[in-house]
Amino acid sequence: AQTVTQSQPEMSVQEAETVTLSCTYDTSESDYYLFWYKQPPSRQMILVIRQEAYKQQNATENRFSVNFQKAAKSFSLKISDSQLGDAAMYFCAYRSAWGSARQLTFGSGTQLTVLP
Amino acid sequence: GAVVSQHPSRVICKSGTSVKIECRSLDFQATTMFWYRQFPKQSLMLMATSNEGSKATYEQGVEKDKFLINHASLTLSTLTVTSAHPEDSSFYICSARGDRGDYEQYFGPGTRLTVT
C-alpha cells in the first residue's frame, strides 16, 4: 500500500517570503500522480498543483511550484511571494494511475501560517 | 471547473436518530464518489467508495450498517448516518470523479455533523 508522509505539522512564513512544504511517499508503482491540496478555514478542498510521475518537468502554477524527485520519492511544494490568503492546511496526496478505484491517499497535512 | 455540492452544510441531530447527507455533481456525471471523514486538524480519512448503481466498498473499520451509502444516479450520492451517537460528530466530505481522461476528483464543501 502507498503511504504519504508530511513531516512538518506546522510551518510559518512571513508575508512576501518563500516557504517550502515537504512530502515524501512510498510506492512500488512507476506510474502515478501527486497532488497538493489546500484546505483553508472554510474547509473546502482546493487543488493547488498536480504532477504526473512520468513527467520529468516540475509542475508550476503561478506562485506555486513543486520539486519532484522521483528516485527519492520526494514531492515538495514551494510557495513564492506568500500572501495572507495562503494560510491554510496543505495536504500532499498520491494517486495510482491504474486500478479501478484510483483513490487519493493523503498525508497528515501541514498547517501553514502567514505572518503579516 | 467541475462543481460538487453537499447538503446540508451543517446539521445537528439527537442521539439515536438518523441523518442523511447529499452529495451532488452539478455539471458532470460522477461515476465514482468517495466519502471522507475528517476530525479537527487531521487528515481526510476515506470511509467508502461508491460506483453508480453498485454497492459501496467500505474501508476497513467503517461500519457498513451505520454509514449507509447510496449512489443511485450519476449525479447523486447519499450518506446516511444511522442511530447517530456523539462520537459520530465530525466533518464529512464527499468527492466525485467522472470518467474523463484525467480522473480528477472534485470535492464538496463538507458537512459538519453534531450529535447531541
PDB file of C-alpha atoms in Angstrom:
ATOM      1  CA  ALA A   1       0.000   0.000   0.000  1.00  0.00           C
ATOM      2  CA  GLN A   2       1.102   3.520  -0.683  1.00  0.00           C
ATOM      3  CA  THR A   3       1.903   5.912   2.123  1.00  0.00           C
ATOM      4  CA  VAL A   4       2.362   9.669   2.141  1.00  0.00           C
ATOM      5  CA  THR A   5       4.354  11.416   4.850  1.00  0.00           C
ATOM      6  CA  GLN A   6       4.352  15.093   5.715  1.00  0.00           C
ATOM      7  CA  SER A   7       6.899  15.627   8.454  1.00  0.00           C
ATOM      8  CA  GLN A   8       6.082  19.266   9.188  1.00  0.00           C
ATOM      9  CA  PRO A   9       2.825  19.570  11.161  1.00  0.00           C
ATOM     10  CA  GLU A  10       3.150  23.350  11.242  1.00  0.00           C
ATOM     11  CA  MET A  11       5.064  25.954   9.269  1.00  0.00           C
ATOM     12  CA  SER A  12       5.073  29.715   9.244  1.00  0.00           C
ATOM     13  CA  VAL A  13       6.266  32.248   6.723  1.00  0.00           C
ATOM     14  CA  GLN A  14       6.478  35.989   6.581  1.00  0.00           C
ATOM     15  CA  GLU A  15       4.247  37.655   4.023  1.00  0.00           C
ATOM     16  CA  ALA A  16       6.021  38.059   0.650  1.00  0.00           C
ATOM     17  CA  GLU A  17       8.611  35.444   1.587  1.00  0.00           C
ATOM     18  CA  THR A  18       9.055  31.928   0.222  1.00  0.00           C
ATOM     19  CA  VAL A  19       8.243  28.709   2.045  1.00  0.00           C
ATOM     20  CA  THR A  20       8.716  25.049   1.138  1.00  0.00           C
ATOM     21  CA  LEU A  21       6.485  22.266   2.405  1.00  0.00           C
ATOM     22  CA  SER A  22       7.876  18.747   2.398  1.00  0.00           C
ATOM     23  CA  CYS A  23       6.278  15.494   1.336  1.00  0.00           C
ATOM     24  CA  THR A  24       7.647  12.013   0.854  1.00  0.00           C
ATOM     25  CA  TYR A  25       5.820   8.953  -0.336  1.00  0.00           C
ATOM     26  CA  ASP A  26       6.333   5.257  -0.644  1.00  0.00           C
ATOM     27  CA  THR A  27       5.181   3.215  -3.610  1.00  0.00           C
ATOM     28  CA  SER A  28       6.278   0.334  -5.789  1.00  0.00           C
ATOM     29  CA  GLU A  29       4.414   1.717  -8.777  1.00  0.00           C
ATOM     30  CA  SER A  30       6.094   3.539 -11.613  1.00  0.00           C
ATOM     31  CA  ASP A  31       3.095   5.420 -12.912  1.00  0.00           C
ATOM     32  CA  TYR A  32       1.136   7.666 -10.576  1.00  0.00           C
ATOM     33  CA  TYR A  33       0.041  11.204  -9.814  1.00  0.00           C
ATOM     34  CA  LEU A  34       0.941  13.507  -6.960  1.00  0.00           C
ATOM     35  CA  PHE A  35      -1.080  16.442  -5.726  1.00  0.00           C
ATOM     36  CA  TRP A  36      -1.005  19.298  -3.292  1.00  0.00           C
ATOM     37  CA  TYR A  37      -4.369  20.360  -1.899  1.00  0.00           C
ATOM     38  CA  LYS A  38      -5.102  23.420   0.181  1.00  0.00           C
ATOM     39  CA  GLN A  39      -7.797  23.427   2.860  1.00  0.00           C
ATOM     40  CA  PRO A  40      -8.483  26.953   4.145  1.00  0.00           C
ATOM     41  CA  PRO A  41     -10.603  27.640   7.242  1.00  0.00           C
ATOM     42  CA  SER A  42     -13.744  27.146   5.131  1.00  0.00           C
ATOM     43  CA  ARG A  43     -12.569  23.521   4.834  1.00  0.00           C
ATOM     44  CA  GLN A  44     -13.223  23.392   1.094  1.00  0.00           C
ATOM     45  CA  MET A  45     -10.511  21.270  -0.507  1.00  0.00           C
ATOM     46  CA  ILE A  46      -8.778  23.162  -3.294  1.00  0.00           C
ATOM     47  CA  LEU A  47      -6.379  21.592  -5.766  1.00  0.00           C
ATOM     48  CA  VAL A  48      -3.171  23.613  -5.820  1.00  0.00           C
ATOM     49  CA  ILE A  49      -0.980  21.663  -8.178  1.00  0.00           C
ATOM     50  CA  ARG A  50      -0.649  18.266  -9.771  1.00  0.00           C
ATOM     51  CA  GLN A  51       2.326  16.281 -11.064  1.00  0.00           C
ATOM     52  CA  GLU A  52       2.339  13.257 -13.331  1.00  0.00           C
ATOM     53  CA  ALA A  53       5.132  10.861 -12.373  1.00  0.00           C
ATOM     54  CA  TYR A  54       6.127  10.219 -15.976  1.00  0.00           C
ATOM     55  CA  LYS A  55       6.858  13.908 -16.497  1.00  0.00           C
ATOM     56  CA  GLN A  56      10.337  14.988 -15.505  1.00  0.00           C
ATOM     57  CA  GLN A  57       9.479  18.660 -15.618  1.00  0.00           C
ATOM     58  CA  ASN A  58       8.306  20.087 -12.329  1.00  0.00           C
ATOM     59  CA  ALA A  59       4.769  21.469 -12.339  1.00  0.00           C
ATOM     60  CA  THR A  60       4.201  25.177 -11.780  1.00  0.00           C
ATOM     61  CA  GLU A  61       1.049  27.173 -11.136  1.00  0.00           C
ATOM     62  CA  ASN A  62       1.713  30.872 -10.726  1.00  0.00           C
ATOM     63  CA  ARG A  63       3.375  31.280  -7.294  1.00  0.00           C
ATOM     64  CA  PHE A  64       3.235  27.559  -6.573  1.00  0.00           C
ATOM     65  CA  SER A  65       5.827  25.115  -7.834  1.00  0.00           C
ATOM     66  CA  VAL A  66       6.953  21.641  -6.922  1.00  0.00           C
ATOM     67  CA  ASN A  67      10.284  19.878  -6.664  1.00  0.00           C
ATOM     68  CA  PHE A  68       9.575  16.331  -7.770  1.00  0.00           C
ATOM     69  CA  GLN A  69      12.369  13.874  -7.118  1.00  0.00           C
ATOM     70  CA  LYS A  70      11.093  10.509  -8.321  1.00  0.00           C
ATOM     71  CA  ALA A  71      14.064   8.430  -7.258  1.00  0.00           C
ATOM     72  CA  ALA A  72      13.994   9.915  -3.788  1.00  0.00           C
ATOM     73  CA  LYS A  73      10.185   9.741  -3.677  1.00  0.00           C
ATOM     74  CA  SER A  74      10.017  13.339  -2.651  1.00  0.00           C
ATOM     75  CA  PHE A  75       7.466  15.953  -3.674  1.00  0.00           C
ATOM     76  CA  SER A  76       7.856  19.357  -2.049  1.00  0.00           C
ATOM     77  CA  LEU A  77       5.731  22.447  -2.602  1.00  0.00           C
ATOM     78  CA  LYS A  78       7.272  25.889  -2.865  1.00  0.00           C
ATOM     79  CA  ILE A  79       5.107  28.939  -2.325  1.00  0.00           C
ATOM     80  CA  SER A  80       6.702  32.157  -3.512  1.00  0.00           C
ATOM     81  CA  ASP A  81       5.672  35.680  -2.506  1.00  0.00           C
ATOM     82  CA  SER A  82       3.457  34.285   0.244  1.00  0.00           C
ATOM     83  CA  GLN A  83       0.138  36.021   0.776  1.00  0.00           C
ATOM     84  CA  LEU A  84      -2.185  36.090   3.757  1.00  0.00           C
ATOM     85  CA  GLY A  85      -4.684  34.072   1.740  1.00  0.00           C
ATOM     86  CA  ASP A  86      -2.197  31.225   1.511  1.00  0.00           C
ATOM     87  CA  ALA A  87      -2.748  30.445   5.175  1.00  0.00           C
ATOM     88  CA  ALA A  88      -4.342  27.003   5.252  1.00  0.00           C
ATOM     89  CA  MET A  89      -3.772  23.328   5.878  1.00  0.00           C
ATOM     90  CA  TYR A  90      -1.872  21.785   2.983  1.00  0.00           C
ATOM     91  CA  PHE A  91      -2.200  18.117   2.119  1.00  0.00           C
ATOM     92  CA  CYS A  92       0.071  16.123  -0.130  1.00  0.00           C
ATOM     93  CA  ALA A  93      -1.702  13.276  -1.912  1.00  0.00           C
ATOM     94  CA  TYR A  94      -0.861  10.277  -4.069  1.00  0.00           C
ATOM     95  CA  ARG A  95      -2.998   8.529  -6.634  1.00  0.00           C
ATOM     96  CA  SER A  96      -2.267   5.440  -8.686  1.00  0.00           C
ATOM     97  CA  ALA A  97      -2.506   5.791 -12.432  1.00  0.00           C
ATOM     98  CA  TRP A  98      -4.067   2.365 -12.742  1.00  0.00           C
ATOM     99  CA  GLY A  99      -6.707   0.362 -10.966  1.00  0.00           C
ATOM    100  CA  SER A 100     -10.434   0.729 -10.819  1.00  0.00           C
ATOM    101  CA  ALA A 101     -10.645   2.853  -7.683  1.00  0.00           C
ATOM    102  CA  ARG A 102      -7.646   5.140  -8.027  1.00  0.00           C
ATOM    103  CA  GLN A 103      -8.470   6.871  -4.787  1.00  0.00           C
ATOM    104  CA  LEU A 104      -6.325   9.529  -3.223  1.00  0.00           C
ATOM    105  CA  THR A 105      -4.014   8.736  -0.331  1.00  0.00           C
ATOM    106  CA  PHE A 106      -3.429  11.818   1.801  1.00  0.00           C
ATOM    107  CA  GLY A 107      -0.603  12.840   4.053  1.00  0.00           C
ATOM    108  CA  SER A 108      -1.254  14.131   7.560  1.00  0.00           C
ATOM    109  CA  GLY A 109      -1.111  17.770   6.496  1.00  0.00           C
ATOM    110  CA  THR A 110       0.954  20.865   7.212  1.00  0.00           C
ATOM    111  CA  GLN A 111      -0.696  23.896   8.796  1.00  0.00           C
ATOM    112  CA  LEU A 112       0.755  26.998   7.181  1.00  0.00           C
ATOM    113  CA  THR A 113       0.582  30.342   8.949  1.00  0.00           C
ATOM    114  CA  VAL A 114       1.386  33.520   7.050  1.00  0.00           C
ATOM    115  CA  LEU A 115       2.646  36.340   9.253  1.00  0.00           C
ATOM    116  CA  PRO A 116       1.895  39.932   8.225  1.00  0.00           C
TER     117      PRO A 116
ATOM    118  CA  GLY B   1     -14.259  23.630 -13.305  1.00  0.00           C
ATOM    119  CA  ALA B   2     -16.427  20.817 -12.030  1.00  0.00           C
ATOM    120  CA  VAL B   3     -18.668  21.603  -9.076  1.00  0.00           C
ATOM    121  CA  VAL B   4     -19.731  19.292  -6.276  1.00  0.00           C
ATOM    122  CA  SER B   5     -22.340  20.368  -3.757  1.00  0.00           C
ATOM    123  CA  GLN B   6     -23.211  18.944  -0.369  1.00  0.00           C
ATOM    124  CA  HIS B   7     -26.352  19.399   1.648  1.00  0.00           C
ATOM    125  CA  PRO B   8     -26.748  20.261   4.425  1.00  0.00           C
ATOM    126  CA  SER B   9     -23.606  22.197   5.289  1.00  0.00           C
ATOM    127  CA  ARG B  10     -24.355  21.828   8.974  1.00  0.00           C
ATOM    128  CA  VAL B  11     -26.679  19.507  10.833  1.00  0.00           C
ATOM    129  CA  ILE B  12     -27.424  18.911  14.477  1.00  0.00           C
ATOM    130  CA  CYS B  13     -29.299  15.796  15.465  1.00  0.00           C
ATOM    131  CA  LYS B  14     -30.170  13.981  18.627  1.00  0.00           C
ATOM    132  CA  SER B  15     -28.518  10.775  19.671  1.00  0.00           C
ATOM    133  CA  GLY B  16     -30.317   7.758  18.246  1.00  0.00           C
ATOM    134  CA  THR B  17     -31.716   9.489  15.190  1.00  0.00           C
ATOM    135  CA  SER B  18     -30.559   9.155  11.586  1.00  0.00           C
ATOM    136  CA  VAL B  19     -29.298  11.878   9.322  1.00  0.00           C
ATOM    137  CA  LYS B  20     -28.819  11.934   5.571  1.00  0.00           C
ATOM    138  CA  ILE B  21     -26.161  13.929   3.719  1.00  0.00           C
ATOM    139  CA  GLU B  22     -26.470  14.512  -0.009  1.00  0.00           C
ATOM    140  CA  CYS B  23     -23.629  14.922  -2.454  1.00  0.00           C
ATOM    141  CA  ARG B  24     -24.318  16.136  -5.989  1.00  0.00           C
ATOM    142  CA  SER B  25     -22.132  16.641  -9.026  1.00  0.00           C
ATOM    143  CA  LEU B  26     -23.637  19.697 -10.674  1.00  0.00           C
ATOM    144  CA  ASP B  27     -22.028  19.819 -14.097  1.00  0.00           C
ATOM    145  CA  PHE B  28     -20.620  16.366 -14.768  1.00  0.00           C
ATOM    146  CA  GLN B  29     -21.521  12.737 -14.388  1.00  0.00           C
ATOM    147  CA  ALA B  30     -19.862  11.177 -11.361  1.00  0.00           C
ATOM    148  CA  THR B  31     -19.285   7.500 -11.961  1.00  0.00           C
ATOM    149  CA  THR B  32     -17.388   7.227  -8.692  1.00  0.00           C
ATOM    150  CA  MET B  33     -17.955   9.043  -5.435  1.00  0.00           C
ATOM    151  CA  PHE B  34     -15.885   8.993  -2.274  1.00  0.00           C
ATOM    152  CA  TRP B  35     -16.913   9.765   1.278  1.00  0.00           C
ATOM    153  CA  TYR B  36     -14.365  11.044   3.786  1.00  0.00           C
ATOM    154  CA  ARG B  37     -14.434  11.850   7.454  1.00  0.00           C
ATOM    155  CA  GLN B  38     -12.211  14.499   8.958  1.00  0.00           C
ATOM    156  CA  PHE B  39     -11.535  15.312  12.588  1.00  0.00           C
ATOM    157  CA  PRO B  40     -10.190  18.751  13.590  1.00  0.00           C
ATOM    158  CA  LYS B  41      -6.619  19.360  12.479  1.00  0.00           C
ATOM    159  CA  GLN B  42      -6.386  15.888  10.994  1.00  0.00           C
ATOM    160  CA  SER B  43      -6.253  14.476   7.514  1.00  0.00           C
ATOM    161  CA  LEU B  44      -9.122  13.109   5.449  1.00  0.00           C
ATOM    162  CA  MET B  45      -9.958   9.512   6.200  1.00  0.00           C
ATOM    163  CA  LEU B  46     -11.590   7.594   3.369  1.00  0.00           C
ATOM    164  CA  MET B  47     -14.737   5.863   4.557  1.00  0.00           C
ATOM    165  CA  ALA B  48     -16.076   4.335   1.369  1.00  0.00           C
ATOM    166  CA  THR B  49     -16.049   4.391  -2.401  1.00  0.00           C
ATOM    167  CA  SER B  50     -19.196   4.018  -4.436  1.00  0.00           C
ATOM    168  CA  ASN B  51     -19.839   3.472  -8.100  1.00  0.00           C
ATOM    169  CA  GLU B  52     -23.152   4.401  -9.657  1.00  0.00           C
ATOM    170  CA  GLY B  53     -25.589   1.515  -9.412  1.00  0.00           C
ATOM    171  CA  SER B  54     -23.288  -0.658  -7.309  1.00  0.00           C
ATOM    172  CA  LYS B  55     -22.842  -1.328  -3.636  1.00  0.00           C
ATOM    173  CA  ALA B  56     -20.305   0.831  -1.884  1.00  0.00           C
ATOM    174  CA  THR B  57     -16.905  -0.510  -0.916  1.00  0.00           C
ATOM    175  CA  TYR B  58     -16.135   0.351   2.687  1.00  0.00           C
ATOM    176  CA  GLU B  59     -12.697   0.839   4.181  1.00  0.00           C
ATOM    177  CA  GLN B  60     -11.590  -1.406   6.980  1.00  0.00           C
ATOM    178  CA  GLY B  61     -13.054  -0.375  10.307  1.00  0.00           C
ATOM    179  CA  VAL B  62     -16.012   1.535   8.854  1.00  0.00           C
ATOM    180  CA  GLU B  63     -19.355   0.092   9.907  1.00  0.00           C
ATOM    181  CA  LYS B  64     -21.474  -0.580   6.837  1.00  0.00           C
ATOM    182  CA  ASP B  65     -24.706  -0.695   8.805  1.00  0.00           C
ATOM    183  CA  LYS B  66     -24.052   2.616  10.479  1.00  0.00           C
ATOM    184  CA  PHE B  67     -22.886   4.558   7.432  1.00  0.00           C
ATOM    185  CA  LEU B  68     -25.233   3.716   4.584  1.00  0.00           C
ATOM    186  CA  ILE B  69     -24.123   4.919   1.183  1.00  0.00           C
ATOM    187  CA  ASN B  70     -26.358   5.043  -1.866  1.00  0.00           C
ATOM    188  CA  HIS B  71     -25.128   6.094  -5.302  1.00  0.00           C
ATOM    189  CA  ALA B  72     -28.358   5.772  -7.206  1.00  0.00           C
ATOM    190  CA  SER B  73     -27.610   8.125 -10.077  1.00  0.00           C
ATOM    191  CA  LEU B  74     -24.648   9.638 -11.870  1.00  0.00           C
ATOM    192  CA  THR B  75     -25.152  12.933 -10.083  1.00  0.00           C
ATOM    193  CA  LEU B  76     -26.226  11.970  -6.582  1.00  0.00           C
ATOM    194  CA  SER B  77     -24.785  10.000  -3.693  1.00  0.00           C
ATOM    195  CA  THR B  78     -26.110   9.975  -0.160  1.00  0.00           C
ATOM    196  CA  LEU B  79     -24.544   9.093   3.167  1.00  0.00           C
ATOM    197  CA  THR B  80     -26.947   8.178   5.946  1.00  0.00           C
ATOM    198  CA  VAL B  81     -25.626   8.022   9.468  1.00  0.00           C
ATOM    199  CA  THR B  82     -27.982   5.673  11.277  1.00  0.00           C
ATOM    200  CA  SER B  83     -28.626   5.709  15.006  1.00  0.00           C
ATOM    201  CA  ALA B  84     -26.156   8.531  15.396  1.00  0.00           C
ATOM    202  CA  HIS B  85     -24.127   8.902  18.587  1.00  0.00           C
ATOM    203  CA  PRO B  86     -21.976  11.784  19.816  1.00  0.00           C
ATOM    204  CA  GLU B  87     -18.831  10.003  18.633  1.00  0.00           C
ATOM    205  CA  ASP B  88     -20.177  10.238  15.059  1.00  0.00           C
ATOM    206  CA  SER B  89     -19.869  14.012  15.285  1.00  0.00           C
ATOM    207  CA  SER B  90     -17.366  15.011  12.636  1.00  0.00           C
ATOM    208  CA  PHE B  91     -16.841  16.770   9.327  1.00  0.00           C
ATOM    209  CA  TYR B  92     -17.921  14.676   6.352  1.00  0.00           C
ATOM    210  CA  ILE B  93     -16.631  15.428   2.863  1.00  0.00           C
ATOM    211  CA  CYS B  94     -17.717  13.885  -0.404  1.00  0.00           C
ATOM    212  CA  SER B  95     -15.714  13.810  -3.581  1.00  0.00           C
ATOM    213  CA  ALA B  96     -16.814  12.928  -7.087  1.00  0.00           C
ATOM    214  CA  ARG B  97     -14.960  11.703 -10.119  1.00  0.00           C
ATOM    215  CA  GLY B  98     -16.089  11.302 -13.679  1.00  0.00           C
ATOM    216  CA  ASP B  99     -14.941   9.011 -16.408  1.00  0.00           C
ATOM    217  CA  ARG B 100     -12.901  11.715 -18.095  1.00  0.00           C
ATOM    218  CA  GLY B 101      -9.327  11.072 -19.029  1.00  0.00           C
ATOM    219  CA  ASP B 102      -7.819  12.877 -16.080  1.00  0.00           C
ATOM    220  CA  TYR B 103      -9.876  11.034 -13.447  1.00  0.00           C
ATOM    221  CA  GLU B 104      -9.723  14.155 -11.357  1.00  0.00           C
ATOM    222  CA  GLN B 105     -11.516  14.174  -8.011  1.00  0.00           C
ATOM    223  CA  TYR B 106     -13.647  17.181  -7.152  1.00  0.00           C
ATOM    224  CA  PHE B 107     -14.557  17.882  -3.567  1.00  0.00           C
ATOM    225  CA  GLY B 108     -17.761  19.086  -1.979  1.00  0.00           C
ATOM    226  CA  PRO B 109     -17.674  21.800   0.698  1.00  0.00           C
ATOM    227  CA  GLY B 110     -18.300  19.341   3.513  1.00  0.00           C
ATOM    228  CA  THR B 111     -20.980  18.782   6.139  1.00  0.00           C
ATOM    229  CA  ARG B 112     -20.470  19.358   9.827  1.00  0.00           C
ATOM    230  CA  LEU B 113     -22.449  16.828  11.834  1.00  0.00           C
ATOM    231  CA  THR B 114     -23.058  17.382  15.524  1.00  0.00           C
ATOM    232  CA  VAL B 115     -24.838  14.697  17.508  1.00  0.00           C
ATOM    233  CA  THR B 116     -26.180  15.832  20.886  1.00  0.00           C
TER     234      THR B 116
END
